[in-house]
Amino acid sequence: MAKDKRLVIGIDFGTGSSKGVLARLNGKVIATSEKPHRTSMPKPGHVEHDADEVWWADFLAITADLLHKATGPVVGITTSGIGPCSVFTDGDGKPLRPAILYGVDTRASKEVAELTDKLGTEALIERCGNVLTSQSQGPKFLWTVRNEPWVWEKTKYFFMAQSYVAFKLTGAYVLDHLSASMFDPMYSPKTQDWIPEWCEMVAPGLQLPELKYSNEIAGYITAQGAALTGLPEGIPVGVGTTDAFSEALSVGVKDPGDVMLMYGSTIVANLVASQFMAHPNLWAITGLYRDTFALAGGLSASGALTTWLKDISGGTEYAVLSEEASDVAPGSNGLLALPYFAGERTPISDPRARGVIAGLTLSTTRGELYRALLEATAYGTRHLLEAIKEAGGEGKRFVAVGGGTKGGLWTQIMSDVCGIEQVLPKLAIGASYGDALISAQNVGEADESTSWMKVSAHVQPDPENKGLYDDFFGKYLELYPATKDVAHFLADHQLAD
C-alpha cells in the first residue's frame, strides 16, 4: 500500500555534529545520516556556532542524503537542536553574528549577577522556576545589547537551531514552549507565556516568536523552502524542541516519573512531571506536550573529560582506555575527581568552578585516571539526581541513552554510584528519532501515547560497591567547597584579558 511507504524525517543539531533519520510511520528506520561540524571558541567563555555554515549547511547536506535513500514519499519533517542558544537576525532572517550557545558559553556572568540582584532570587524562582546561570539566555541577550550594540540595532528576530530551520522552510517565527522556558528571565512555565516587562529589560524592542508545543506544526514548506531543499512543498514542519528532550521522547521517556540520562559530551538528566516544580539549582521547564512539565539538569562536561584524556594520551583508542579502566577497582585506587573542567551547570551553577583530581601519586596509571573521570561524572550525576529528589521529583524509571552507554563500563559505574537500575534501549539513534516521531504525530499516524522504544538490556547496581561509593560521594561533596576559592582564583587568571 502506498500509505505504508510514507516516510518522515528527523534532524538534530548537536554540539559537534548533526544527525538525521529517515523512518516509516511505525518507527522502522530506513536510513541515517551524520555530518560533523566545528564549534567555535573565539575567546575563553565564548562558545558559538555559525547558523548558516553549521545548522543550515548540515540540514541541507543531511536532507539531500536522506532523500537520496528514500523508498517512498516524505510527508513530514521535524528538527531539534542544542539549547538554549540564540542567533540574532535581521527582518529577513539573516544572521547578524554567530549563535551564542547554551551553558558552556559563560560570557554573561556579569549580567547574570546584576539581573539576579535586580530581580531577586525568590522572584525569579517564583515566576521562572529557575535562578539565572550560564544556561540562561536572557543575560546573553543583555550582554549583546551592551557589548555589540551594532548587532542589537539591526536585530528583529532570535532563533534556536530548530526554529531557524523552521523559519527558512516555512517563514513561521515560532518557538516551542519547552525551549522558551530556558530563556530565563523571559518566560514563565507557570503561566506558559512570555513575561513582557522582563523581556523588555533584557531584550529591548525585540519581537518575540509565537509559542507552540513541540508536537505542533510550525508551518508548511513553502515553494522557496522546497526549491532550496528538495523537500516536497506543503508538507508539515514540526515545531521541534531542544535536543535532550527530543532524545528522551525517542526512547519512550514521556510519562511522569520517567527519567532520561543522556551520556554525551555532557550529561543531562530529565524527569518528566505532571506538575510544575522548581529548585534553585535545576531547570524547571515546560514539557514537550501541553499540560506536561519537566525538571532537569546537566553537567558541563562528562564525555568531554574522556576526550581530554584521550587527546593528551596521544590519541589512544577509547576501547584501550576503557579496558585499562576496567582492570581498576572501584574508587580508582584512591583517586577522586571533580568534573568541572568547563565550569559547572547543575546543581552548583558555578561557571568559575574548575576540575580537580585529588589523590595523585607517582604510581597513578592512565587506567586509574580514566576510571576516576568516569566516577567523577557519576558523582556529579548523583548530586544532580539528589537535587531533583529535594525538589519533590521522584525518578521511577531511568533510561540511559547516548554514545557513552556503549561498552558497559560507564553505565555500570553510574548504576553503582547512583544506586539505580538503568534501561538500555535496543535502538538509540538519538534526538533525530524523537523528531521523526513528532513528524509522525503531525501527520496523524502517532499520538502522545506512542512509543517507538524497545528494551535491549537492564543495568543493575552492584550492592558490593554501595558502601565504598557512598563514602567517596560524601568526600566528593566536600571537595568542591574545600577547593572553591582556589578554583575561582585560577579561573579569574585564565579569563583575564
Coordinates of C-alpha atoms in Angstrom, one line a residue:
M1 CA 0.0 0.0 0.0
A2 CA 1.2 3.5 -0.9
K3 CA 0.3 4.6 2.6
D4 CA 2.8 2.1 4.2
K5 CA 5.6 3.6 2.2
R6 CA 5.3 7.1 3.6
L7 CA 8.3 8.5 5.4
V8 CA 9.2 11.1 7.9
I9 CA 12.5 12.8 8.6
G10 CA 14.0 14.0 11.9
I11 CA 17.2 16.0 12.1
D12 CA 19.1 17.1 15.2
F13 CA 21.8 19.7 15.5
G14 CA 24.3 18.8 18.2
T15 CA 27.4 20.5 19.6
G16 CA 29.9 18.6 17.4
S17 CA 27.7 17.0 14.7
S18 CA 24.3 16.9 13.2
K19 CA 22.3 13.7 12.7
G20 CA 19.3 12.7 10.7
V21 CA 17.0 9.7 10.4
L22 CA 14.5 8.6 7.7
A23 CA 11.8 6.4 9.2
R24 CA 8.5 4.8 8.4
L25 CA 5.4 6.0 10.2
N26 CA 5.7 3.0 12.5
G27 CA 9.2 3.9 13.5
K28 CA 11.1 1.5 11.3
V29 CA 14.4 3.1 10.4
I30 CA 15.2 3.3 6.7
A31 CA 18.4 5.3 6.8
T32 CA 20.5 7.6 9.0
S33 CA 23.0 10.3 8.2
E34 CA 25.5 12.3 10.1
K35 CA 27.6 15.4 9.4
P36 CA 30.4 16.6 11.8
H37 CA 30.9 20.3 12.3
R38 CA 33.1 22.8 14.1
T39 CA 32.2 24.6 17.3
S40 CA 33.9 27.9 17.6
M41 CA 35.5 29.2 20.8
P42 CA 36.8 32.7 19.8
K43 CA 37.9 33.5 23.4
P44 CA 37.6 31.9 26.8
G45 CA 34.0 31.6 27.9
H46 CA 32.6 32.2 24.3
V47 CA 31.2 29.2 22.5
E48 CA 29.5 29.7 19.2
H49 CA 28.0 28.1 16.0
D50 CA 27.6 29.8 12.6
A51 CA 23.9 29.4 11.9
D52 CA 24.3 29.1 8.2
E53 CA 27.7 27.2 8.0
V54 CA 26.7 24.8 10.7
W55 CA 22.9 24.5 11.2
W56 CA 21.6 25.2 7.7
A57 CA 24.5 23.6 5.8
D58 CA 24.2 20.5 7.9
F59 CA 20.4 20.5 7.3
L60 CA 20.8 20.7 3.5
A61 CA 23.5 18.0 3.4
I62 CA 21.6 15.5 5.6
T63 CA 18.3 16.2 3.9
A64 CA 19.9 15.6 0.5
D65 CA 21.5 12.3 1.7
L66 CA 18.2 11.0 3.2
L67 CA 16.1 12.0 0.2
H68 CA 18.5 10.1 -2.0
K69 CA 17.9 7.0 0.2
A70 CA 14.1 7.5 0.4
T71 CA 11.9 4.5 -0.6
G72 CA 8.7 6.4 -0.6
P73 CA 7.2 9.9 -0.3
V74 CA 8.4 12.1 2.6
V75 CA 5.3 13.5 4.3
G76 CA 6.8 15.4 7.3
I77 CA 9.9 16.7 8.9
T78 CA 10.9 18.0 12.4
T79 CA 14.2 19.2 13.8
S80 CA 15.7 19.7 17.2
G81 CA 19.0 21.2 18.5
I82 CA 21.3 22.2 21.2
G83 CA 19.8 24.6 23.7
P84 CA 19.1 27.0 24.8
C85 CA 21.0 29.1 22.3
S86 CA 20.4 32.2 20.3
V87 CA 21.2 33.6 16.9
F88 CA 20.1 37.2 16.2
T89 CA 18.9 38.1 12.7
D90 CA 17.5 41.0 10.8
G91 CA 14.0 41.1 9.4
D92 CA 14.9 38.8 6.5
G93 CA 16.2 36.2 8.9
K94 CA 19.9 36.9 8.0
P95 CA 22.2 36.2 11.0
L96 CA 24.0 39.2 12.4
R97 CA 26.5 37.3 14.4
P98 CA 27.3 33.7 15.3
A99 CA 24.9 31.9 17.6
I100 CA 25.6 32.0 21.3
L101 CA 25.4 28.5 22.7
Y102 CA 24.0 27.1 25.9
G103 CA 25.5 26.9 29.4
V104 CA 29.0 26.1 28.2
D105 CA 29.1 29.7 27.0
T106 CA 29.8 31.8 30.1
R107 CA 30.3 35.3 28.6
A108 CA 27.3 36.8 30.5
S109 CA 28.4 36.1 34.1
K110 CA 28.3 39.8 34.9
E111 CA 24.8 40.2 33.6
V112 CA 23.7 37.1 35.5
A113 CA 24.9 38.6 38.8
E114 CA 23.3 42.1 38.0
L115 CA 20.0 40.7 37.0
T116 CA 19.8 38.4 40.0
D117 CA 20.4 41.3 42.3
K118 CA 17.8 43.4 40.4
L119 CA 15.1 40.9 40.2
G120 CA 15.8 38.8 43.3
T121 CA 16.3 35.1 43.6
E122 CA 12.9 34.5 45.1
A123 CA 11.0 36.4 42.4
L124 CA 13.0 34.5 39.7
I125 CA 12.1 31.1 41.2
E126 CA 8.5 32.1 41.7
R127 CA 8.0 33.3 38.1
C128 CA 10.5 31.4 36.1
G129 CA 11.1 28.4 38.3
N130 CA 14.9 29.0 37.9
V131 CA 17.7 31.2 39.1
L132 CA 19.9 32.8 36.5
T133 CA 23.0 30.9 35.4
S134 CA 25.2 30.5 32.4
Q135 CA 22.5 28.3 31.0
S136 CA 20.0 31.3 30.9
Q137 CA 19.7 33.1 27.6
G138 CA 18.3 36.4 28.9
P139 CA 21.6 37.6 30.3
K140 CA 23.2 36.8 27.0
F141 CA 20.7 39.0 25.2
L142 CA 21.6 41.8 27.6
W143 CA 25.3 41.1 27.0
T144 CA 24.7 41.6 23.3
V145 CA 22.8 44.8 23.9
R146 CA 25.7 46.2 25.9
N147 CA 28.7 44.8 24.1
E148 CA 27.5 44.6 20.5
P149 CA 25.0 47.5 20.1
W150 CA 25.6 47.5 16.3
V151 CA 24.2 43.9 16.3
W152 CA 21.2 44.7 18.5
E153 CA 20.3 47.8 16.5
K154 CA 19.6 45.6 13.5
T155 CA 18.1 42.6 15.4
K156 CA 14.5 41.8 14.6
Y157 CA 14.2 38.1 15.5
F158 CA 16.1 35.5 17.5
F159 CA 16.2 31.8 16.7
M160 CA 17.4 28.5 18.1
A161 CA 18.6 25.8 15.7
Q162 CA 15.3 24.2 15.2
S163 CA 13.3 27.4 14.9
Y164 CA 15.9 28.9 12.5
V165 CA 15.4 25.9 10.1
A166 CA 11.6 26.1 10.5
F167 CA 11.7 29.8 9.6
K168 CA 13.8 29.1 6.4
L169 CA 11.4 26.3 5.4
T170 CA 8.1 27.9 6.2
G171 CA 8.5 31.6 7.1
A172 CA 7.0 30.9 10.5
Y173 CA 8.5 32.7 13.5
V174 CA 7.8 30.2 16.3
L175 CA 9.5 28.6 19.3
D176 CA 8.4 25.7 21.4
H177 CA 7.3 26.3 25.0
L178 CA 10.0 23.9 26.4
S179 CA 12.8 25.8 24.8
A180 CA 11.3 29.1 25.7
S181 CA 11.2 28.1 29.3
M182 CA 15.0 28.0 29.2
F183 CA 15.1 31.7 28.3
D184 CA 15.2 33.0 31.8
P185 CA 14.1 35.5 32.9
M186 CA 11.9 36.0 29.8
Y187 CA 9.3 33.1 30.2
S188 CA 7.2 31.7 33.0
P189 CA 6.4 27.9 32.9
K190 CA 3.6 28.7 35.4
T191 CA 1.7 31.0 33.0
Q192 CA 3.1 29.3 29.8
D193 CA 3.9 32.7 28.4
W194 CA 6.5 35.4 28.0
I195 CA 7.0 37.9 30.8
P196 CA 6.7 41.2 28.9
E197 CA 8.4 43.5 31.3
W198 CA 11.4 41.2 31.9
C199 CA 11.7 40.6 28.1
E200 CA 11.9 44.3 27.6
M201 CA 14.5 44.6 30.3
V202 CA 17.0 42.2 28.7
A203 CA 15.9 42.4 25.0
P204 CA 14.5 45.9 24.4
G205 CA 12.4 46.2 21.3
L206 CA 12.8 42.5 20.3
Q207 CA 9.9 40.9 18.5
L208 CA 9.1 37.6 20.3
P209 CA 8.2 34.4 18.5
E210 CA 4.8 32.7 18.7
L211 CA 4.8 29.9 21.2
K212 CA 3.7 26.4 20.4
Y213 CA 4.1 23.0 21.9
S214 CA 6.8 20.7 20.5
N215 CA 4.4 18.3 18.7
E216 CA 2.5 21.1 17.0
I217 CA 3.1 22.2 13.4
A218 CA 5.2 25.3 12.9
G219 CA 4.1 25.7 9.3
Y220 CA 4.2 24.1 5.8
I221 CA 7.1 24.0 3.4
T222 CA 6.9 26.9 1.0
A223 CA 7.8 26.9 -2.7
Q224 CA 11.0 28.6 -1.8
G225 CA 11.8 26.1 1.0
A226 CA 11.1 23.3 -1.4
A227 CA 13.4 24.8 -4.0
L228 CA 16.2 25.2 -1.5
T229 CA 16.0 21.7 0.0
G230 CA 14.3 19.3 -2.4
L231 CA 11.6 18.6 0.1
P232 CA 8.0 18.4 -1.1
E233 CA 6.2 21.7 -1.0
G234 CA 3.3 21.8 1.5
I235 CA 4.4 19.1 4.0
P236 CA 4.3 20.0 7.7
V237 CA 7.3 21.1 9.6
G238 CA 7.1 20.3 13.3
V239 CA 7.9 22.9 15.9
G240 CA 10.5 20.6 17.5
T241 CA 12.5 21.3 20.6
T242 CA 15.8 21.2 22.5
D243 CA 17.8 18.0 21.7
A244 CA 17.9 16.4 25.1
F245 CA 14.1 16.3 25.4
S246 CA 13.6 15.0 21.9
E247 CA 16.1 12.3 22.7
A248 CA 14.1 11.5 25.8
L249 CA 11.0 11.1 23.6
S250 CA 12.9 8.8 21.2
V251 CA 13.4 6.2 24.0
G252 CA 9.9 6.4 25.5
V253 CA 10.7 8.9 28.3
K254 CA 7.3 10.6 28.3
D255 CA 5.3 9.6 31.4
P256 CA 5.6 11.2 34.9
G257 CA 8.4 9.5 36.8
D258 CA 10.4 8.7 33.7
V259 CA 14.0 9.9 33.8
M260 CA 16.4 10.1 30.8
L261 CA 20.1 10.0 31.4
M262 CA 21.9 11.2 28.3
Y263 CA 25.5 10.3 28.1
G264 CA 27.4 12.5 25.7
S265 CA 29.9 15.4 25.8
T266 CA 27.8 16.5 28.7
I267 CA 25.3 14.5 30.8
V268 CA 21.7 15.6 31.0
A269 CA 19.1 14.2 33.4
N270 CA 15.5 14.9 32.5
L271 CA 12.5 14.0 34.8
V272 CA 9.0 14.1 33.3
A273 CA 6.5 15.5 35.7
S274 CA 2.7 16.1 35.8
Q275 CA 3.0 19.4 37.7
F276 CA 5.3 22.4 37.9
M277 CA 8.1 22.1 40.5
A278 CA 11.2 24.1 41.0
H279 CA 14.6 24.0 42.6
P280 CA 17.1 26.9 42.7
N281 CA 19.9 24.8 41.2
L282 CA 17.9 22.9 38.5
W283 CA 16.0 23.7 35.3
A284 CA 12.2 23.9 35.8
I285 CA 10.7 23.8 32.4
T286 CA 7.6 23.3 30.4
G287 CA 7.2 19.8 28.9
L288 CA 7.1 18.7 25.3
Y289 CA 3.3 18.3 25.3
R290 CA 0.6 20.5 26.6
D291 CA 0.0 20.2 30.4
T292 CA 3.3 18.5 31.0
F293 CA 6.4 19.7 32.8
A294 CA 10.0 18.6 33.4
L295 CA 12.7 19.1 35.9
A296 CA 16.1 18.7 34.5
G297 CA 19.8 19.5 34.9
G298 CA 23.1 18.9 33.2
L299 CA 26.8 18.7 33.8
S300 CA 29.0 20.9 31.8
A301 CA 31.5 18.1 30.9
S302 CA 31.3 14.4 31.1
G303 CA 32.3 12.6 27.9
A304 CA 34.4 15.6 27.1
L305 CA 36.6 14.6 30.0
T306 CA 37.4 11.2 28.4
T307 CA 38.1 13.0 25.1
W308 CA 40.5 15.3 27.0
L309 CA 42.4 12.3 28.5
K310 CA 42.4 10.5 25.1
D311 CA 43.9 13.6 23.4
I312 CA 46.6 14.2 26.0
S313 CA 47.4 10.4 25.9
G314 CA 48.4 10.7 22.2
G315 CA 45.0 9.7 20.8
T316 CA 44.8 6.3 22.5
E317 CA 41.6 4.5 21.4
Y318 CA 38.7 4.6 23.8
A319 CA 38.5 0.8 23.8
V320 CA 42.0 0.6 25.1
L321 CA 41.4 3.3 27.8
S322 CA 38.2 1.5 28.8
E323 CA 39.9 -1.9 29.1
E324 CA 42.6 -0.3 31.3
A325 CA 40.0 1.3 33.5
S326 CA 38.0 -2.0 33.8
D327 CA 41.0 -3.6 35.4
V328 CA 41.0 -0.9 38.2
A329 CA 38.9 -1.5 41.3
P330 CA 36.0 0.9 42.3
G331 CA 37.5 4.0 43.9
S332 CA 40.3 4.2 41.3
N333 CA 43.0 3.3 43.8
G334 CA 42.3 6.4 45.9
L335 CA 41.6 9.0 43.2
L336 CA 38.7 11.4 43.4
A337 CA 38.0 14.0 40.7
L338 CA 35.7 17.0 40.3
P339 CA 34.4 17.0 36.7
Y340 CA 34.2 20.8 36.5
F341 CA 36.7 21.2 33.6
A342 CA 34.3 23.5 31.8
G343 CA 32.8 25.1 34.9
E344 CA 29.6 23.5 36.1
R345 CA 25.9 23.9 35.3
T346 CA 23.8 22.0 37.8
P347 CA 23.5 21.5 40.6
I348 CA 26.2 24.0 41.7
S349 CA 25.7 26.6 38.9
D350 CA 29.3 27.9 39.0
P351 CA 30.9 28.8 35.7
R352 CA 34.2 29.5 37.6
A353 CA 34.4 26.0 39.1
R354 CA 37.4 24.1 37.8
G355 CA 38.4 20.4 37.5
V356 CA 40.3 18.8 40.4
I357 CA 42.0 15.4 40.6
A358 CA 42.9 14.5 44.2
G359 CA 45.0 11.6 45.3
L360 CA 47.6 11.6 42.5
T361 CA 50.8 9.7 43.2
L362 CA 53.9 8.8 41.2
S363 CA 52.3 5.4 40.6
T364 CA 49.0 6.6 39.3
T365 CA 48.2 5.0 36.0
R366 CA 46.3 6.1 32.9
G367 CA 43.6 3.5 33.6
E368 CA 43.1 4.8 37.1
L369 CA 42.8 8.3 35.8
Y370 CA 40.3 7.2 33.2
R371 CA 38.1 5.4 35.7
A372 CA 38.4 8.3 38.2
L373 CA 37.0 10.6 35.5
L374 CA 34.1 8.2 34.8
E375 CA 33.4 8.0 38.5
A376 CA 33.5 11.8 38.8
T377 CA 30.7 12.1 36.2
A378 CA 28.7 9.6 38.1
Y379 CA 29.2 11.5 41.4
G380 CA 28.1 14.7 39.6
T381 CA 25.0 12.8 38.3
R382 CA 24.1 11.5 41.7
H383 CA 24.4 15.1 43.1
L384 CA 22.0 16.1 40.3
L385 CA 19.5 13.3 41.0
E386 CA 19.5 14.1 44.7
A387 CA 18.7 17.8 43.9
I388 CA 15.7 16.6 41.7
K389 CA 14.5 14.5 44.7
E390 CA 14.9 17.5 47.0
A391 CA 12.5 19.4 44.7
G392 CA 9.9 16.8 45.0
G393 CA 10.6 14.8 41.9
E394 CA 10.7 11.1 42.0
G395 CA 12.5 9.0 39.4
K396 CA 10.8 5.7 38.9
R397 CA 12.3 4.5 35.7
F398 CA 15.8 5.5 34.3
V399 CA 16.5 5.2 30.6
A400 CA 20.2 5.6 29.5
V401 CA 21.0 7.0 26.1
G402 CA 23.9 8.4 24.2
G403 CA 27.3 7.2 22.9
G404 CA 28.6 6.8 26.4
T405 CA 26.3 3.8 27.1
K406 CA 28.4 1.6 24.7
G407 CA 30.9 -0.8 26.2
G408 CA 29.2 -1.2 29.6
L409 CA 31.8 0.3 32.0
W410 CA 30.4 3.8 32.3
T411 CA 26.8 2.7 32.7
Q412 CA 27.8 0.1 35.4
I413 CA 29.7 2.8 37.3
M414 CA 26.7 5.1 37.0
S415 CA 24.3 2.5 38.4
D416 CA 26.7 1.6 41.2
V417 CA 27.3 5.2 42.3
C418 CA 23.7 6.4 42.0
G419 CA 22.1 3.1 43.2
I420 CA 19.7 2.9 40.2
E421 CA 18.6 0.4 37.6
Q422 CA 19.0 1.7 34.1
V423 CA 17.1 0.6 31.0
L424 CA 19.1 0.5 27.7
P425 CA 17.1 0.9 24.6
K426 CA 17.5 -1.6 21.7
L427 CA 17.6 1.3 19.2
A428 CA 19.2 4.5 20.5
I429 CA 19.6 6.8 17.5
G430 CA 19.2 10.0 19.4
A431 CA 17.1 13.1 19.2
S432 CA 16.6 12.8 15.5
Y433 CA 14.5 9.7 16.1
G434 CA 12.3 11.6 18.6
D435 CA 11.9 14.3 15.9
A436 CA 10.8 11.7 13.4
L437 CA 8.2 10.5 16.0
I438 CA 6.9 14.1 16.3
S439 CA 6.6 14.2 12.5
A440 CA 4.5 11.0 12.6
Q441 CA 2.3 12.7 15.2
N442 CA 1.9 15.7 12.9
V443 CA 0.6 13.6 10.1
G444 CA -1.9 11.8 12.3
E445 CA -0.1 8.4 12.4
A446 CA 1.0 8.6 16.0
D447 CA -0.1 10.4 19.2
E448 CA 1.3 11.4 22.6
S449 CA 0.9 7.8 23.9
T450 CA 3.1 6.4 21.1
S451 CA 6.5 5.0 21.9
W452 CA 9.0 3.5 19.4
M453 CA 11.3 2.3 22.2
K454 CA 12.2 -1.4 22.7
V455 CA 14.4 -2.6 25.6
S456 CA 17.8 -4.0 24.9
A457 CA 19.2 -4.6 28.5
H458 CA 19.0 -3.6 32.1
V459 CA 22.0 -2.4 34.2
Q460 CA 21.6 -3.3 37.9
P461 CA 23.7 -1.7 40.6
D462 CA 26.3 -4.0 42.3
P463 CA 25.4 -4.0 46.0
E464 CA 29.0 -4.8 46.9
N465 CA 30.1 -1.4 45.7
K466 CA 27.5 0.6 47.6
G467 CA 29.4 1.3 50.8
L468 CA 32.6 2.4 49.1
Y469 CA 30.8 4.7 46.6
D470 CA 28.6 6.2 49.4
D471 CA 31.9 7.1 51.2
F472 CA 33.5 8.5 48.1
F473 CA 30.4 10.5 47.2
G474 CA 30.5 12.1 50.7
K475 CA 34.1 13.2 50.1
Y476 CA 33.1 14.4 46.6
L477 CA 30.6 16.8 48.2
E478 CA 33.3 18.1 50.5
L479 CA 35.9 18.5 47.8
Y480 CA 34.2 21.4 45.9
P481 CA 33.8 23.8 48.8
A482 CA 37.3 22.9 50.0
T483 CA 38.8 24.0 46.7
K484 CA 36.3 26.6 45.5
D485 CA 38.3 29.7 46.4
V486 CA 41.4 28.4 44.8
A487 CA 39.5 27.3 41.7
H488 CA 37.9 30.8 41.4
F489 CA 41.4 32.4 41.7
L490 CA 42.7 30.2 38.9
A491 CA 39.6 30.8 36.8
D492 CA 39.9 34.5 37.1
H493 CA 43.6 34.3 36.0
Q494 CA 42.5 32.1 33.0
L495 CA 39.8 34.6 32.0
A496 CA 41.8 37.7 32.4
D497 CA 42.2 39.8 29.3

